[in-house]
mmCIF file of C-alpha atoms in Angstrom:
data_model
loop_
_atom_site.group_PDB
_atom_site.id
_atom_site.type_symbol
_atom_site.label_atom_id
_atom_site.label_comp_id
_atom_site.label_asym_id
_atom_site.label_seq_id
_atom_site.Cartn_x
_atom_site.Cartn_y
_atom_site.Cartn_z
ATOM 1 C CA MET A 4 -110.301 -205.744 -60.156
ATOM 2 C CA ASP A 5 -108.954 -209.281 -59.443
ATOM 3 C CA SER A 6 -105.782 -208.156 -57.799
ATOM 4 C CA ASP A 7 -105.304 -208.422 -54.084
ATOM 5 C CA THR A 8 -103.824 -204.839 -54.054
ATOM 6 C CA GLU A 9 -106.143 -202.903 -56.674
ATOM 7 C CA SER A 10 -108.516 -200.592 -55.001
ATOM 8 C CA LEU A 11 -112.147 -201.506 -54.624
ATOM 9 C CA GLN A 12 -113.235 -197.848 -54.657
ATOM 10 C CA LYS A 13 -114.695 -198.192 -58.236
ATOM 11 C CA LEU A 14 -117.388 -200.442 -56.826
ATOM 12 C CA LEU A 15 -118.868 -197.492 -54.983
ATOM 13 C CA SER A 16 -119.920 -195.937 -58.389
ATOM 14 C CA ALA A 17 -120.525 -199.329 -60.058
ATOM 15 C CA PRO A 18 -124.056 -200.150 -61.417
ATOM 16 C CA VAL A 19 -126.103 -202.053 -58.757
ATOM 17 C CA LYS A 20 -127.634 -205.331 -59.783
ATOM 18 C CA LEU A 21 -129.649 -205.850 -56.707
ATOM 19 C CA ARG A 22 -130.274 -203.950 -53.461
ATOM 20 C CA LEU A 23 -130.808 -206.274 -50.367
ATOM 21 C CA ASP A 24 -132.506 -204.399 -47.631
ATOM 22 C CA SER A 25 -132.425 -205.273 -44.015
ATOM 23 C CA GLY A 26 -134.968 -207.848 -44.263
ATOM 24 C CA ASP A 27 -133.037 -209.578 -46.971
ATOM 25 C CA VAL A 28 -129.899 -209.340 -44.998
ATOM 26 C CA LYS A 29 -131.501 -210.881 -41.986
ATOM 27 C CA GLY A 30 -132.799 -213.776 -44.243
ATOM 28 C CA LEU A 31 -129.233 -214.509 -45.296
ATOM 29 C CA ILE A 32 -127.137 -214.091 -42.184
ATOM 30 C CA PRO A 33 -127.961 -214.947 -38.529
ATOM 31 C CA HIS A 34 -126.686 -211.688 -36.842
ATOM 32 C CA ARG A 35 -129.127 -209.516 -35.165
ATOM 33 C CA ALA A 36 -128.914 -206.188 -33.253
ATOM 34 C CA PRO A 37 -126.889 -205.081 -31.600
ATOM 35 C CA PHE A 38 -124.425 -207.169 -33.614
ATOM 36 C CA LEU A 39 -126.010 -206.856 -37.084
ATOM 37 C CA LEU A 40 -123.397 -204.380 -38.557
ATOM 38 C CA VAL A 41 -124.843 -204.126 -42.114
ATOM 39 C CA ASP A 42 -127.984 -202.225 -42.917
ATOM 40 C CA ALA A 43 -128.110 -203.126 -46.703
ATOM 41 C CA VAL A 44 -126.103 -204.647 -49.425
ATOM 42 C CA ASP A 45 -125.866 -203.702 -53.001
ATOM 43 C CA VAL A 46 -124.947 -206.614 -55.229
ATOM 44 C CA ILE A 47 -122.637 -205.471 -58.044
ATOM 45 C CA GLU A 48 -121.815 -208.991 -59.392
ATOM 46 C CA ASP A 49 -123.264 -212.110 -58.018
ATOM 47 C CA GLY A 50 -120.716 -214.088 -55.974
ATOM 48 C CA LYS A 51 -117.895 -211.676 -56.662
ATOM 49 C CA TYR A 52 -118.578 -208.024 -55.642
ATOM 50 C CA CYS A 53 -120.917 -206.002 -53.366
ATOM 51 C CA VAL A 54 -121.141 -202.879 -51.302
ATOM 52 C CA GLY A 55 -122.443 -203.065 -47.721
ATOM 53 C CA LEU A 56 -124.107 -200.137 -46.275
ATOM 54 C CA ARG A 57 -123.965 -199.088 -42.559
ATOM 55 C CA HIS A 58 -125.070 -196.060 -40.810
ATOM 56 C CA VAL A 59 -123.005 -195.629 -37.715
ATOM 57 C CA SER A 60 -125.670 -194.378 -35.076
ATOM 58 C CA PRO A 61 -124.424 -191.656 -32.667
ATOM 59 C CA ASP A 62 -126.608 -193.658 -30.262
ATOM 60 C CA ASP A 63 -124.694 -196.925 -30.560
ATOM 61 C CA THR A 64 -123.908 -198.087 -27.079
ATOM 62 C CA VAL A 65 -120.245 -198.944 -28.098
ATOM 63 C CA PHE A 66 -119.509 -195.211 -27.948
ATOM 64 C CA LYS A 67 -120.237 -195.023 -24.365
ATOM 65 C CA GLY A 68 -116.894 -196.784 -23.617
ATOM 66 C CA HIS A 69 -114.875 -196.355 -26.857
ATOM 67 C CA PHE A 70 -113.911 -193.635 -26.014
ATOM 68 C CA PRO A 71 -115.608 -191.137 -23.802
ATOM 69 C CA GLY A 72 -114.868 -187.554 -25.117
ATOM 70 C CA TYR A 73 -113.440 -188.980 -28.394
ATOM 71 C CA PRO A 74 -115.928 -191.555 -29.774
ATOM 72 C CA ILE A 75 -114.511 -193.868 -32.577
ATOM 73 C CA TYR A 76 -116.098 -197.009 -33.912
ATOM 74 C CA PRO A 77 -113.835 -200.048 -32.918
ATOM 75 C CA ALA A 78 -111.526 -201.224 -35.503
ATOM 76 C CA VAL A 79 -112.529 -204.825 -34.980
ATOM 77 C CA LEU A 80 -116.073 -203.971 -35.739
ATOM 78 C CA LEU A 81 -115.005 -202.613 -39.060
ATOM 79 C CA VAL A 82 -113.544 -205.993 -39.877
ATOM 80 C CA GLU A 83 -116.750 -207.672 -38.525
ATOM 81 C CA ALA A 84 -118.996 -205.302 -40.786
ATOM 82 C CA MET A 85 -116.789 -206.248 -43.854
ATOM 83 C CA SER A 86 -117.182 -209.905 -43.042
ATOM 84 C CA GLN A 87 -120.972 -209.562 -42.663
ATOM 85 C CA ALA A 88 -121.270 -207.736 -45.933
ATOM 86 C CA GLY A 89 -119.216 -210.442 -47.759
ATOM 87 C CA ALA A 90 -121.299 -213.167 -46.143
ATOM 88 C CA VAL A 91 -124.521 -211.643 -47.381
ATOM 89 C CA LEU A 92 -123.279 -211.816 -50.938
ATOM 90 C CA LEU A 93 -121.969 -215.316 -50.560
ATOM 91 C CA MET A 94 -125.008 -216.711 -48.802
ATOM 92 C CA ARG A 95 -127.105 -215.756 -51.866
ATOM 93 C CA MET A 96 -125.170 -218.407 -53.964
ATOM 94 C CA GLU A 97 -126.862 -221.736 -54.660
ATOM 95 C CA MET A 98 -124.012 -223.656 -53.297
ATOM 96 C CA TYR A 99 -124.414 -222.014 -49.828
ATOM 97 C CA LYS A 100 -128.152 -222.704 -49.347
ATOM 98 C CA SER A 101 -128.553 -224.227 -45.781
ATOM 99 C CA LYS A 102 -124.975 -223.291 -45.023
ATOM 100 C CA ILE A 103 -123.473 -220.597 -42.815
ATOM 101 C CA GLY A 104 -120.017 -218.796 -42.919
ATOM 102 C CA PHE A 105 -117.721 -218.071 -39.930
ATOM 103 C CA THR A 106 -114.657 -215.801 -40.035
ATOM 104 C CA MET A 107 -111.653 -218.072 -39.638
ATOM 105 C CA GLY A 108 -108.877 -215.574 -39.800
ATOM 106 C CA ILE A 109 -107.952 -211.991 -40.347
ATOM 107 C CA GLU A 110 -105.029 -212.297 -42.839
ATOM 108 C CA SER A 111 -104.332 -208.497 -42.970
ATOM 109 C CA ALA A 112 -106.066 -205.375 -41.667
ATOM 110 C CA ARG A 113 -105.128 -201.636 -41.958
ATOM 111 C CA PHE A 114 -107.041 -198.906 -40.305
ATOM 112 C CA ARG A 115 -106.260 -195.488 -41.802
ATOM 113 C CA LYS A 116 -108.758 -193.123 -40.412
ATOM 114 C CA PRO A 117 -111.317 -193.287 -37.559
ATOM 115 C CA VAL A 118 -115.044 -194.008 -38.123
ATOM 116 C CA ARG A 119 -117.038 -191.593 -36.001
ATOM 117 C CA PRO A 120 -120.675 -191.458 -34.812
ATOM 118 C CA GLY A 121 -123.038 -190.476 -37.606
ATOM 119 C CA ASP A 122 -120.853 -191.634 -40.385
ATOM 120 C CA ASP A 123 -122.280 -193.638 -43.385
ATOM 121 C CA MET A 124 -119.886 -196.423 -44.236
ATOM 122 C CA LYS A 125 -119.660 -198.208 -47.553
ATOM 123 C CA LEU A 126 -118.066 -201.664 -47.363
ATOM 124 C CA ALA A 127 -116.640 -202.517 -50.861
ATOM 125 C CA MET A 128 -116.180 -206.255 -50.855
ATOM 126 C CA GLU A 129 -114.614 -208.771 -53.283
ATOM 127 C CA VAL A 130 -114.725 -212.473 -53.108
ATOM 128 C CA LEU A 131 -111.158 -213.718 -53.809
ATOM 129 C CA ARG A 132 -112.025 -217.534 -53.370
ATOM 130 C CA ALA A 133 -115.203 -219.201 -52.459
ATOM 131 C CA GLY A 134 -115.079 -222.996 -52.180
ATOM 132 C CA SER A 135 -117.490 -225.519 -50.577
ATOM 133 C CA ARG A 136 -115.727 -225.514 -47.299
ATOM 134 C CA ALA A 137 -113.683 -222.243 -47.083
ATOM 135 C CA GLY A 138 -112.650 -219.085 -48.878
ATOM 136 C CA ARG A 139 -111.161 -215.640 -48.833
ATOM 137 C CA MET A 140 -112.442 -212.184 -49.277
ATOM 138 C CA ARG A 141 -111.104 -208.546 -49.113
ATOM 139 C CA GLY A 142 -112.774 -205.319 -48.231
ATOM 140 C CA GLU A 143 -112.341 -201.631 -47.933
ATOM 141 C CA VAL A 144 -114.440 -199.320 -45.695
ATOM 142 C CA TYR A 145 -115.172 -195.946 -47.084
ATOM 143 C CA VAL A 146 -116.776 -192.840 -45.531
ATOM 144 C CA ASN A 147 -117.536 -189.939 -47.846
ATOM 145 C CA GLY A 148 -115.447 -191.655 -50.687
ATOM 146 C CA GLU A 149 -112.313 -191.755 -48.383
ATOM 147 C CA LEU A 150 -110.638 -195.010 -47.443
ATOM 148 C CA HIS A 151 -110.893 -195.718 -43.722
ATOM 149 C CA ALA A 152 -109.877 -199.321 -43.300
ATOM 150 C CA GLU A 153 -109.165 -202.369 -45.504
ATOM 151 C CA GLY A 154 -108.505 -206.009 -44.841
ATOM 152 C CA ILE A 155 -108.457 -209.645 -46.090
ATOM 153 C CA VAL A 156 -110.343 -212.283 -44.106
ATOM 154 C CA SER A 157 -110.724 -216.028 -44.542
ATOM 155 C CA PHE A 158 -113.855 -217.962 -43.755
ATOM 156 C CA ILE A 159 -115.078 -221.484 -43.266
ATOM 157 C CA ILE A 160 -118.511 -222.832 -44.360
ATOM 158 C CA ALA A 161 -120.617 -225.138 -42.192
ATOM 159 C CA ASP A 162 -123.955 -226.733 -42.507
ATOM 160 C CA LYS A 163 -126.686 -224.734 -40.463
ATOM 161 C CA LYS A 164 -128.327 -227.854 -39.251
ATOM 162 C CA THR A 165 -125.072 -229.105 -37.709
ATOM 163 C CA VAL A 166 -124.258 -225.617 -36.054
ATOM 164 C CA PHE A 167 -127.610 -224.987 -34.801
ATOM 165 C CA SER A 168 -128.761 -228.194 -33.634
ATOM 166 C CA GLU A 169 -129.819 -228.729 -29.963
ATOM 167 C CA GLU A 170 -126.684 -230.883 -29.488
ATOM 168 C CA ALA A 171 -124.169 -228.253 -30.589
#
């Protein structure tokens, strides 16, 4: 599964090493409602593979404007959800204690099917490279076992103290 093109779908049925619930997720990344887009994360292999879980609530306010009469989850939020799931996996690593990750770029993204209110998304993630200052990961969004979106994102790593200082 180390290729940039091989499907990550097999992660959906892979043995789960550890389930991180919403409390664990909040302890690893700074996002909060309404912009916390991952409910839980199943670690498949530390530092390499995970599956993020997200229930798309029909009550999510985003559906009031995107789009009335034909509500679909915004594509950019699918990319953000993938990034958050990958960040949860990475921030568990010892080298990233006291660090924070930021999306630096969207190298590619494809949106194959719409995600609708009430859908349960599975965000299959693979870390392609994780260095002390930057890295890359790829993800695939599944609903009911069907591929809905995929992408590759790059990220940078910063020190939390620097980012969240009063002077920043």
